[in-house]
Short mmCIF file of C-alpha atoms and ligand atoms in Angstrom, two decimals:
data_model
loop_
_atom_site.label_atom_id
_atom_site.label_comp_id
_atom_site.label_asym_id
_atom_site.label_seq_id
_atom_site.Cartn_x
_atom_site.Cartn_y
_atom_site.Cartn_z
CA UNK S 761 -27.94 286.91 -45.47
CA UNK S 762 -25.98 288.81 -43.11
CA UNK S 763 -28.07 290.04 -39.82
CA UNK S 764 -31.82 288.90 -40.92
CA UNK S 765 -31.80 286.50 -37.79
CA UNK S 766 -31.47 289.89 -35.26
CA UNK S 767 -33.31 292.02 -36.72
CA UNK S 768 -36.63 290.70 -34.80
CA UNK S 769 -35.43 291.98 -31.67
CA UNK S 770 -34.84 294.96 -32.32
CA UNK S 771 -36.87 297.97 -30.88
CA UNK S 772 -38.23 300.74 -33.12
CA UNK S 773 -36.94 304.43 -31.09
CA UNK S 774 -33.76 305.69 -32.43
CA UNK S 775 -30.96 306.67 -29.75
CA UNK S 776 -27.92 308.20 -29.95
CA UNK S 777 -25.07 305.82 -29.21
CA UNK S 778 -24.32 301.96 -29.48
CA UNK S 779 -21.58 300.30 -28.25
CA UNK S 780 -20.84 296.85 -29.20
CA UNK S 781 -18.94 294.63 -27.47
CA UNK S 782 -18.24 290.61 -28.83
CA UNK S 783 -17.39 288.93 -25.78
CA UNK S 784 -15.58 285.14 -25.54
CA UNK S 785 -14.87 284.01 -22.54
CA UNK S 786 -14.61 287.10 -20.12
CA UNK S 787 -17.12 286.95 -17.34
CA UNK S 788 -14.91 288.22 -14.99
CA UNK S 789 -14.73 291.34 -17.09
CA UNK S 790 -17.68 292.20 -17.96
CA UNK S 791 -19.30 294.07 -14.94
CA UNK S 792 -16.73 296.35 -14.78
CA UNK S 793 -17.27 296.89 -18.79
CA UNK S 794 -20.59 297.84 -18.30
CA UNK S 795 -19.80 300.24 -15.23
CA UNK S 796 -17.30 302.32 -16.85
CA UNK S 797 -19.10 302.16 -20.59
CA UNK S 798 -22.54 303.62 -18.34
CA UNK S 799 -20.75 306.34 -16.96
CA UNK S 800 -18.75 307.31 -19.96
CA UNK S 801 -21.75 307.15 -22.59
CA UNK S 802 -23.99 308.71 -19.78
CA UNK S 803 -21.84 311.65 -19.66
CA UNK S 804 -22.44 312.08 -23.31
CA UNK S 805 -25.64 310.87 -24.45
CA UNK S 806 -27.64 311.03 -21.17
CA UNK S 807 -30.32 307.73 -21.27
CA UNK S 808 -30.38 308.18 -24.98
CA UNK S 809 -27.57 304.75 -25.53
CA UNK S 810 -27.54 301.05 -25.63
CA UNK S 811 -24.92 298.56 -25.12
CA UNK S 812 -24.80 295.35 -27.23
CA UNK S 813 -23.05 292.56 -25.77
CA UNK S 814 -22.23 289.54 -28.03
CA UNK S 815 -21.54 286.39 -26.56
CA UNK S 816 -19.54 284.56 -28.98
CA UNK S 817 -20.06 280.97 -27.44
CA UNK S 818 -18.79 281.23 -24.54
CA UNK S 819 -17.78 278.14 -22.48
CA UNK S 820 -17.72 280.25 -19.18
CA UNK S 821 -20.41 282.38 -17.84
CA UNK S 822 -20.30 285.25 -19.96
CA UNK S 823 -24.06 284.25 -20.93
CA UNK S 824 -24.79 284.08 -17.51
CA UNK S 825 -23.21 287.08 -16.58
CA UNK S 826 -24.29 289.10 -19.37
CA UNK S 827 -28.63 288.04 -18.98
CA UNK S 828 -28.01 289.04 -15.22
CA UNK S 829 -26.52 292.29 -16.38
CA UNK S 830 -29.96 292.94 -18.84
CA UNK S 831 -32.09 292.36 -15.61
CA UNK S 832 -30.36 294.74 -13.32
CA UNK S 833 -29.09 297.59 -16.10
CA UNK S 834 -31.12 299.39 -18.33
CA UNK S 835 -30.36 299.76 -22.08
CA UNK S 836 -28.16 296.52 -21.85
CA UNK S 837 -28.61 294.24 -25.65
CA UNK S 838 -27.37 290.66 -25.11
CA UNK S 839 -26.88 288.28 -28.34
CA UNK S 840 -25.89 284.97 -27.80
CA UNK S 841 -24.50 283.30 -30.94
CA UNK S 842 -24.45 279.29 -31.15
CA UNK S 843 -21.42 278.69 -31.08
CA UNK S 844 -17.74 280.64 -31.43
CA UNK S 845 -17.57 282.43 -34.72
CA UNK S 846 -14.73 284.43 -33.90
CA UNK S 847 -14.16 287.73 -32.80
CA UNK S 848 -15.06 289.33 -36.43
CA UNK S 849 -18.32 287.51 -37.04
CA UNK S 850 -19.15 287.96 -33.60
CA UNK S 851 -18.53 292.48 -34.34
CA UNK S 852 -20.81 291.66 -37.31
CA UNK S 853 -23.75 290.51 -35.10
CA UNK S 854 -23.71 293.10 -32.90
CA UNK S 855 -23.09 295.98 -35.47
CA UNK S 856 -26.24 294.21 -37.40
CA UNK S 857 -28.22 294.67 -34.14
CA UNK S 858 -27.65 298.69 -33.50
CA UNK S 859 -30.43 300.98 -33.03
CA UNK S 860 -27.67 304.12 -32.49
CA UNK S 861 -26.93 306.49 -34.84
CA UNK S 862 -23.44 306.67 -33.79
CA UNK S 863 -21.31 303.23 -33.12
CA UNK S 864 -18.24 302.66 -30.45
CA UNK S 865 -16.79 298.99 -31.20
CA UNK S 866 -14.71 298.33 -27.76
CA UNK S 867 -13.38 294.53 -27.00
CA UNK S 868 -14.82 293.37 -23.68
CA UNK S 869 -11.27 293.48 -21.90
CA UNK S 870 -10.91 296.71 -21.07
CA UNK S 871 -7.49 297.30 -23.07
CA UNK S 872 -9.20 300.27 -24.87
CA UNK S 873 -10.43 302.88 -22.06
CA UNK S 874 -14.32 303.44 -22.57
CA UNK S 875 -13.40 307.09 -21.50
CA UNK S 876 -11.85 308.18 -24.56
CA UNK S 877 -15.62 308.47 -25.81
CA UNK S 878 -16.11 311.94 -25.31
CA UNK S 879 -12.94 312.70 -27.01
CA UNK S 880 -14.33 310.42 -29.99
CA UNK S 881 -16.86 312.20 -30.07
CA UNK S 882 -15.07 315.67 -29.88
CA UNK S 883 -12.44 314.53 -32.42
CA UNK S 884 -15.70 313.65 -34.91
CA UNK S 885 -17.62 316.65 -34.40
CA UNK S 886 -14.26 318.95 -35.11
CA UNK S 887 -13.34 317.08 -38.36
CA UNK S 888 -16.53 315.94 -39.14
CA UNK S 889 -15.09 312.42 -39.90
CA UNK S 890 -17.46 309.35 -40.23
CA UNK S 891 -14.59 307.23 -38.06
CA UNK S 892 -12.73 308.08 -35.27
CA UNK S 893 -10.34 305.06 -35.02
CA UNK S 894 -8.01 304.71 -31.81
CA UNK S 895 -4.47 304.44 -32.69
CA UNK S 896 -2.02 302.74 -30.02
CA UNK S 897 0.97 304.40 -28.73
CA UNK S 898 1.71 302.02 -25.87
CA UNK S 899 1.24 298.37 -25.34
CA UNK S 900 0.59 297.60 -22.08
CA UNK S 901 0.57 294.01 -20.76
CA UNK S 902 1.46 292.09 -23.85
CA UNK S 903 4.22 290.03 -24.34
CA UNK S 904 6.87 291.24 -26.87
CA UNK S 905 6.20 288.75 -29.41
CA UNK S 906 2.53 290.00 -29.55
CA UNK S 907 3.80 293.58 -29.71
CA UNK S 908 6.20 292.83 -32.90
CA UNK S 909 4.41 290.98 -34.72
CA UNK S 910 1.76 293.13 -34.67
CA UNK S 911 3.96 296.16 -35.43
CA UNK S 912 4.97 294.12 -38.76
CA UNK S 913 2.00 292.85 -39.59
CA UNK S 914 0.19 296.70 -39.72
CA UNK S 915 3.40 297.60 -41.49
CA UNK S 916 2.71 294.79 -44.20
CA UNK S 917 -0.23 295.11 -44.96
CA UNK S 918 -0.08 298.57 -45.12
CA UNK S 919 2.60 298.30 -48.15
CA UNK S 920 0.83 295.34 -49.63
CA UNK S 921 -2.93 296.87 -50.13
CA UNK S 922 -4.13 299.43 -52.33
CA UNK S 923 -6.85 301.03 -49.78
CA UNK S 924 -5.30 302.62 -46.41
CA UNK S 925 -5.62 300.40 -43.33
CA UNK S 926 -4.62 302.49 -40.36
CA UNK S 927 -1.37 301.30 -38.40
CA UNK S 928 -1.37 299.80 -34.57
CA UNK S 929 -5.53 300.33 -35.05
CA UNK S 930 -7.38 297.53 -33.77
CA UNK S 931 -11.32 297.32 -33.75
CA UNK S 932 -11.77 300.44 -31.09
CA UNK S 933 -13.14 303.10 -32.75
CA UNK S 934 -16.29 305.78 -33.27
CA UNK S 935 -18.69 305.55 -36.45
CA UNK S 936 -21.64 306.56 -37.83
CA UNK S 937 -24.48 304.64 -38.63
CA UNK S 938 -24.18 304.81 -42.28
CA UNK S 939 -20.39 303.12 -41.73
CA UNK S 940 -21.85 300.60 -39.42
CA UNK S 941 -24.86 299.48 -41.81
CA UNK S 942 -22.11 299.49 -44.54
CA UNK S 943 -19.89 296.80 -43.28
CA UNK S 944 -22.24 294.73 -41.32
CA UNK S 945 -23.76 294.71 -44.72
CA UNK S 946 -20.77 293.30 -46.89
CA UNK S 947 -21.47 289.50 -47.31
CA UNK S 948 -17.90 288.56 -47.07
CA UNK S 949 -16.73 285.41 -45.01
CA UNK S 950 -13.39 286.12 -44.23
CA UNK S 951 -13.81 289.13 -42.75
CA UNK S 952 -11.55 291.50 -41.76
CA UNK S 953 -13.40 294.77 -39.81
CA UNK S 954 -10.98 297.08 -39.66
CA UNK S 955 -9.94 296.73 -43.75
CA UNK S 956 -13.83 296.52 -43.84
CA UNK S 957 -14.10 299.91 -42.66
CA UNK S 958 -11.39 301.54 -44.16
CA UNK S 959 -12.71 300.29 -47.44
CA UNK S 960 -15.83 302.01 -47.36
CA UNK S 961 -14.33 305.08 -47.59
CA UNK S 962 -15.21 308.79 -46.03
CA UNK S 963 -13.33 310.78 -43.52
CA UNK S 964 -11.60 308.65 -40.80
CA UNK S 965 -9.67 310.36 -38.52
CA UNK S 966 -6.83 308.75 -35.81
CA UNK S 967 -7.30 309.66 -32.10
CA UNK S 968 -3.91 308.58 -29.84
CA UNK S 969 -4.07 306.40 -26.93
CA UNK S 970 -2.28 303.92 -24.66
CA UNK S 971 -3.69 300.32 -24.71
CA UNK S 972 -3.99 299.48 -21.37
CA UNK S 973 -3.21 295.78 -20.35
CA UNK S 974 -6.47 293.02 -19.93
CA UNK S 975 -8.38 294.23 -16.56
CA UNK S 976 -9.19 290.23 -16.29
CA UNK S 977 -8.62 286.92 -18.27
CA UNK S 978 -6.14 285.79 -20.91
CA UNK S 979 -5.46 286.98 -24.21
CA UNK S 980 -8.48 284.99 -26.62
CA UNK S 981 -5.93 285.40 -29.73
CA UNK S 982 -3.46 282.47 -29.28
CA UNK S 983 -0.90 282.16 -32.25
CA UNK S 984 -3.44 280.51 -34.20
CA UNK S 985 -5.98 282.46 -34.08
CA UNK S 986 -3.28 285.83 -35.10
CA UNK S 987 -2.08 283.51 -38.10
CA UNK S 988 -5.79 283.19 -39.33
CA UNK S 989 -6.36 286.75 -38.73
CA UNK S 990 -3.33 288.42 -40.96
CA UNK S 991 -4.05 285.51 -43.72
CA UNK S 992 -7.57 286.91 -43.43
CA UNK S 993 -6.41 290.48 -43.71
CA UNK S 994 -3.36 289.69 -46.06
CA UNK S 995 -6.12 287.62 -48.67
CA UNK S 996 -8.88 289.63 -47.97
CA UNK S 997 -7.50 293.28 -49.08
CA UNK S 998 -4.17 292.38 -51.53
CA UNK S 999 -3.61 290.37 -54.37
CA UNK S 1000 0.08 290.25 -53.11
CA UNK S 1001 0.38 286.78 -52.63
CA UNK S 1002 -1.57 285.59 -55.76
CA UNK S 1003 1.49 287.48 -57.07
CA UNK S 1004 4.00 285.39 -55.96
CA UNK S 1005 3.57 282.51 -58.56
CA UNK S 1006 3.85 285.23 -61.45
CA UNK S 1007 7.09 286.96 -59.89
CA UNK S 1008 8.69 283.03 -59.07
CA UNK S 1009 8.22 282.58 -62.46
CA UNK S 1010 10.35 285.73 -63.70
CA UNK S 1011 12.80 284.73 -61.55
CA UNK S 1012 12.56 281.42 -62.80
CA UNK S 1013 13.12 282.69 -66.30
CA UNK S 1014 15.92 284.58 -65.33
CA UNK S 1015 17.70 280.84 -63.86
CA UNK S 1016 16.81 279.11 -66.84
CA UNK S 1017 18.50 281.67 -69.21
CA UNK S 1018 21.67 281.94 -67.20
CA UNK S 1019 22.20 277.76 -66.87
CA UNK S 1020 21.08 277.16 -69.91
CA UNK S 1021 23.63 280.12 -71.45
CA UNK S 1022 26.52 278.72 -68.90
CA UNK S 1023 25.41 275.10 -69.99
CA UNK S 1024 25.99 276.43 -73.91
CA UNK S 1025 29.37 278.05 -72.77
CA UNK S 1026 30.35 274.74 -71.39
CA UNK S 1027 29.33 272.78 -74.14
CA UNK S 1028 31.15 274.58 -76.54
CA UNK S 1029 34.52 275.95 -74.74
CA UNK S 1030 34.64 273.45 -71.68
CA UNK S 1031 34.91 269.76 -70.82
CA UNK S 1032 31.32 268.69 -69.49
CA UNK S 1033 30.94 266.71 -66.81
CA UNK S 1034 27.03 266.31 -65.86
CA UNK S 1035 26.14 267.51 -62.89
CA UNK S 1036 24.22 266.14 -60.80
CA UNK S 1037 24.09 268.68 -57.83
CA UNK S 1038 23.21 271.30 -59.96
CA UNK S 1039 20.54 268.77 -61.62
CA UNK S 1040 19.26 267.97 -58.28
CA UNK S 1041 19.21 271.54 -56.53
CA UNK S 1042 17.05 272.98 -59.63
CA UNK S 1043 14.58 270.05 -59.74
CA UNK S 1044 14.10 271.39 -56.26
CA UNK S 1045 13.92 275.02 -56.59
CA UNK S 1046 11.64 274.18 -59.35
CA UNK S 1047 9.37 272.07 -57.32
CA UNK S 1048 8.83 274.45 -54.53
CA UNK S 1049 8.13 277.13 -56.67
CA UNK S 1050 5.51 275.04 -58.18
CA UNK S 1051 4.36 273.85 -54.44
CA UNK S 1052 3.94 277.26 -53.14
CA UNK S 1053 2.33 278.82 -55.89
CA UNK S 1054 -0.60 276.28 -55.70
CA UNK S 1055 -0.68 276.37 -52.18
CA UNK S 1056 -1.53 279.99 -52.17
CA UNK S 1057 -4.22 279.10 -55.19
CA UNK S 1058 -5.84 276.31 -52.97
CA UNK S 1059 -5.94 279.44 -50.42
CA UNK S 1060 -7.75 281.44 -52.69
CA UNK S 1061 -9.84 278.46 -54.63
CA UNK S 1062 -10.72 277.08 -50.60
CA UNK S 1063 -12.14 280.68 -49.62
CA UNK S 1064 -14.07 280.76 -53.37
CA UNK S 1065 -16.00 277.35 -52.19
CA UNK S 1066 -16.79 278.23 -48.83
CA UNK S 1067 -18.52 281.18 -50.01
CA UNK S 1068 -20.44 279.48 -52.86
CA UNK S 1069 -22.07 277.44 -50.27
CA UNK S 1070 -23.82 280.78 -48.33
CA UNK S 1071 -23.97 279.38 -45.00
CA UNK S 1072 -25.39 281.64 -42.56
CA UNK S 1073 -22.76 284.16 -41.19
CA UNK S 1074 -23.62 283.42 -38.01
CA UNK S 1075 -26.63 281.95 -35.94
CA UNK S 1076 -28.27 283.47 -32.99
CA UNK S 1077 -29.48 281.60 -30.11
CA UNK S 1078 -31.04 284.28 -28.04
CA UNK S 1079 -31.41 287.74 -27.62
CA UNK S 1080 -32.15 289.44 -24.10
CA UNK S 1081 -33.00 293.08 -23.49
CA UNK S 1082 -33.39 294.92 -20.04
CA UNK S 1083 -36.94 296.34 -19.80
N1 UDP W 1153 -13.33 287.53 -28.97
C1 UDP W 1153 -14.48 286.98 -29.51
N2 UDP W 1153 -14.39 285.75 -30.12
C2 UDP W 1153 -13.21 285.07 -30.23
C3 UDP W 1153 -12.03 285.67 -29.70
C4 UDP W 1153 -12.12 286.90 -29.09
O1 UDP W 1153 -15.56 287.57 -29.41
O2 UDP W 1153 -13.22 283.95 -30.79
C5 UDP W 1153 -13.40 288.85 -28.30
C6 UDP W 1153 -12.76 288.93 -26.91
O3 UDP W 1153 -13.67 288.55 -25.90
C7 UDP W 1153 -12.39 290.41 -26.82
C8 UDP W 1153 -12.06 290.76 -28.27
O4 UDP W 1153 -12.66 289.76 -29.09
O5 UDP W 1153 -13.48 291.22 -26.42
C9 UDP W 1153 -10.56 290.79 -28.54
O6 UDP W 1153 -9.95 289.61 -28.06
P1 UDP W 1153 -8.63 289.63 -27.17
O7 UDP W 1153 -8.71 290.74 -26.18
O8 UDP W 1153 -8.42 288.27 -26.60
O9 UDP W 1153 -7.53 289.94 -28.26
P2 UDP W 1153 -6.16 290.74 -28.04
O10 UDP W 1153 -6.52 292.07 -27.42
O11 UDP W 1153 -5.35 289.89 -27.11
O12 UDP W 1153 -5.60 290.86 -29.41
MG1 MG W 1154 -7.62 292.35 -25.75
#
């Protein structure tokens, strides 16, 4: 069960717009977030909008900041998971927790201007796309490193899975409810939002934009976190790797033929000395072949447990709405 646990606070009125937000760690952020998300969806929608605010276990005040924020605001959703899911799980709450019919997805940083909305919503209208997905053009305010491996990672993935995962899109983007209710649907653990949506399929449509740099706070992706993310992506939406024990073992094929044909050659025409180099380098090559191919089973085997066990996706604490 996906989103049973916030369904119960949920009121009954349809509106037009929702805009989730999963939030870790960014009190000092989040006031301003709200400000400029009011004006922009007020411009659009009128009253008729809602923002959900996930708080992703925070160890700062972002709970704090965010019930104050339901007191004084109107149409202001706050979910408080137990603990830190992660920034995918935590999307998955708040897209389980919508009342809109349409759906912005905007981090809580800032890097992706709430004004593009009316654009979004332009850009939809024109094509009559389902998603309207931001695509970066600029990088502000991250380091290089963040920048490049980003670049190759999109560019990866992109020739490694069969469906089409936008490149340089992050989470930012414009759907409709039927998307939404689609992936915050799909019981998967490992989840990956943006494959997610790509996946289900429709008309999705790019809209250009710079990515501004973090109005406050750090970066909550350290390299650990990215790692987990593109193994996430890279197992999630391509049997690539899986692949990599069957094409080894071509290649291995292909070794064993031309030794064992040079071995012949010496055996017949040449004086044979044994070698134990050679011995020693392919009991090696062999070996890691071997090593890496299971590794990247345990990968797959590790992910096929944790999902037998159907642990809740996530686990809400609270849920406060502005009256
Ligand atoms: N986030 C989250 N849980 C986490 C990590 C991040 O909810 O465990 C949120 C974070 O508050 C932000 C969004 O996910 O709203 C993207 O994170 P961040 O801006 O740190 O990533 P970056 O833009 O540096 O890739
Ligand atoms: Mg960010």
């Amino acid at each position: 069960m996906v989103n049973a646990a916030v369904d119960s606070g949920k009121p009954c009125e349809p509106i037009f717009l929702s805009i989730v937000v999963p939030c870790y760690n960014e009190h000092d952020g989040i006031p301003e977030l709200i400000k400029r998300c009011r004006q922009s969806a007020s411009e659009s929608f009128g009253d008729s909008y809602e923002i959900v605010l996930v708080d992703d276990g925070s160890s700062d005040r972002t709970w704090h900041v965010i019930s104050e924020q339901t007191q004084q605001n109107g149409r202001i959703v706050g979910i408080k998971l137990s603990r830190n899911f992660g920034h995918q799980v935590a999307l998955t709450a708040g897209l389980s927790a919508v009342n809109g019919e349409l759906v912005l997805v905007i981090d809580a940083d800032l890097q992706d201007p709430p004004e593009l909305l009316p654009e979004m919503m332009k850009v939809m209208k024109q094509t009559s796309a389902d998603v309207v997905y931001g695509q970066r053009k600029k990088r502000s305010g991250e380091s290089w490193f963040k920048k490049k491996s980003a670049s190759v990672f999109y560019r990866l993935l992109k020739r490694a899975t069969d469906i089409t995962i936008p490149i340089d899109a992050g989470d930012f983007r414009l759907m409709t409810r039927r998307v939404a209710d689609l992936v915050a649907q799909m019981p998967e653990r490992d989840r990956f939002i943006r494959g997610m949506v790509a996946s289900v399929g429709f008309k999705q449509v790019p809209i250009f934009y710079d990515r501004q740099a973090r109005f406050a706070g750090t970066t909550k992706y350290p390299l650990s976190k990215m790692l987990r993310f593109a193994i996430d992506a890279f197992l999630g939406y391509s049997m690539v790797l899986l692949r990599v024990s069957s094409i080894s073992a071509v290649l291995l094929l292909v070794a064993i033929l031309a030794v064992s044909g040079y071995s012949l050659y010496s055996w017949l025409y040449l004086e044979v000395v044994p070698g134990w180099t050679s011995l020693m380098i392919s009991l090696l090559v062999v070996s890691f072949f071997q090593l890496a191919s299971l590794s990247i089973i345990s990968e797959y085997v590790g992910r096929i447990y944790l999902s037998t066990k159907e642990r809740p996706l996530f686990i809400i604490d609270q849920v406060r709405r502005s009256n």
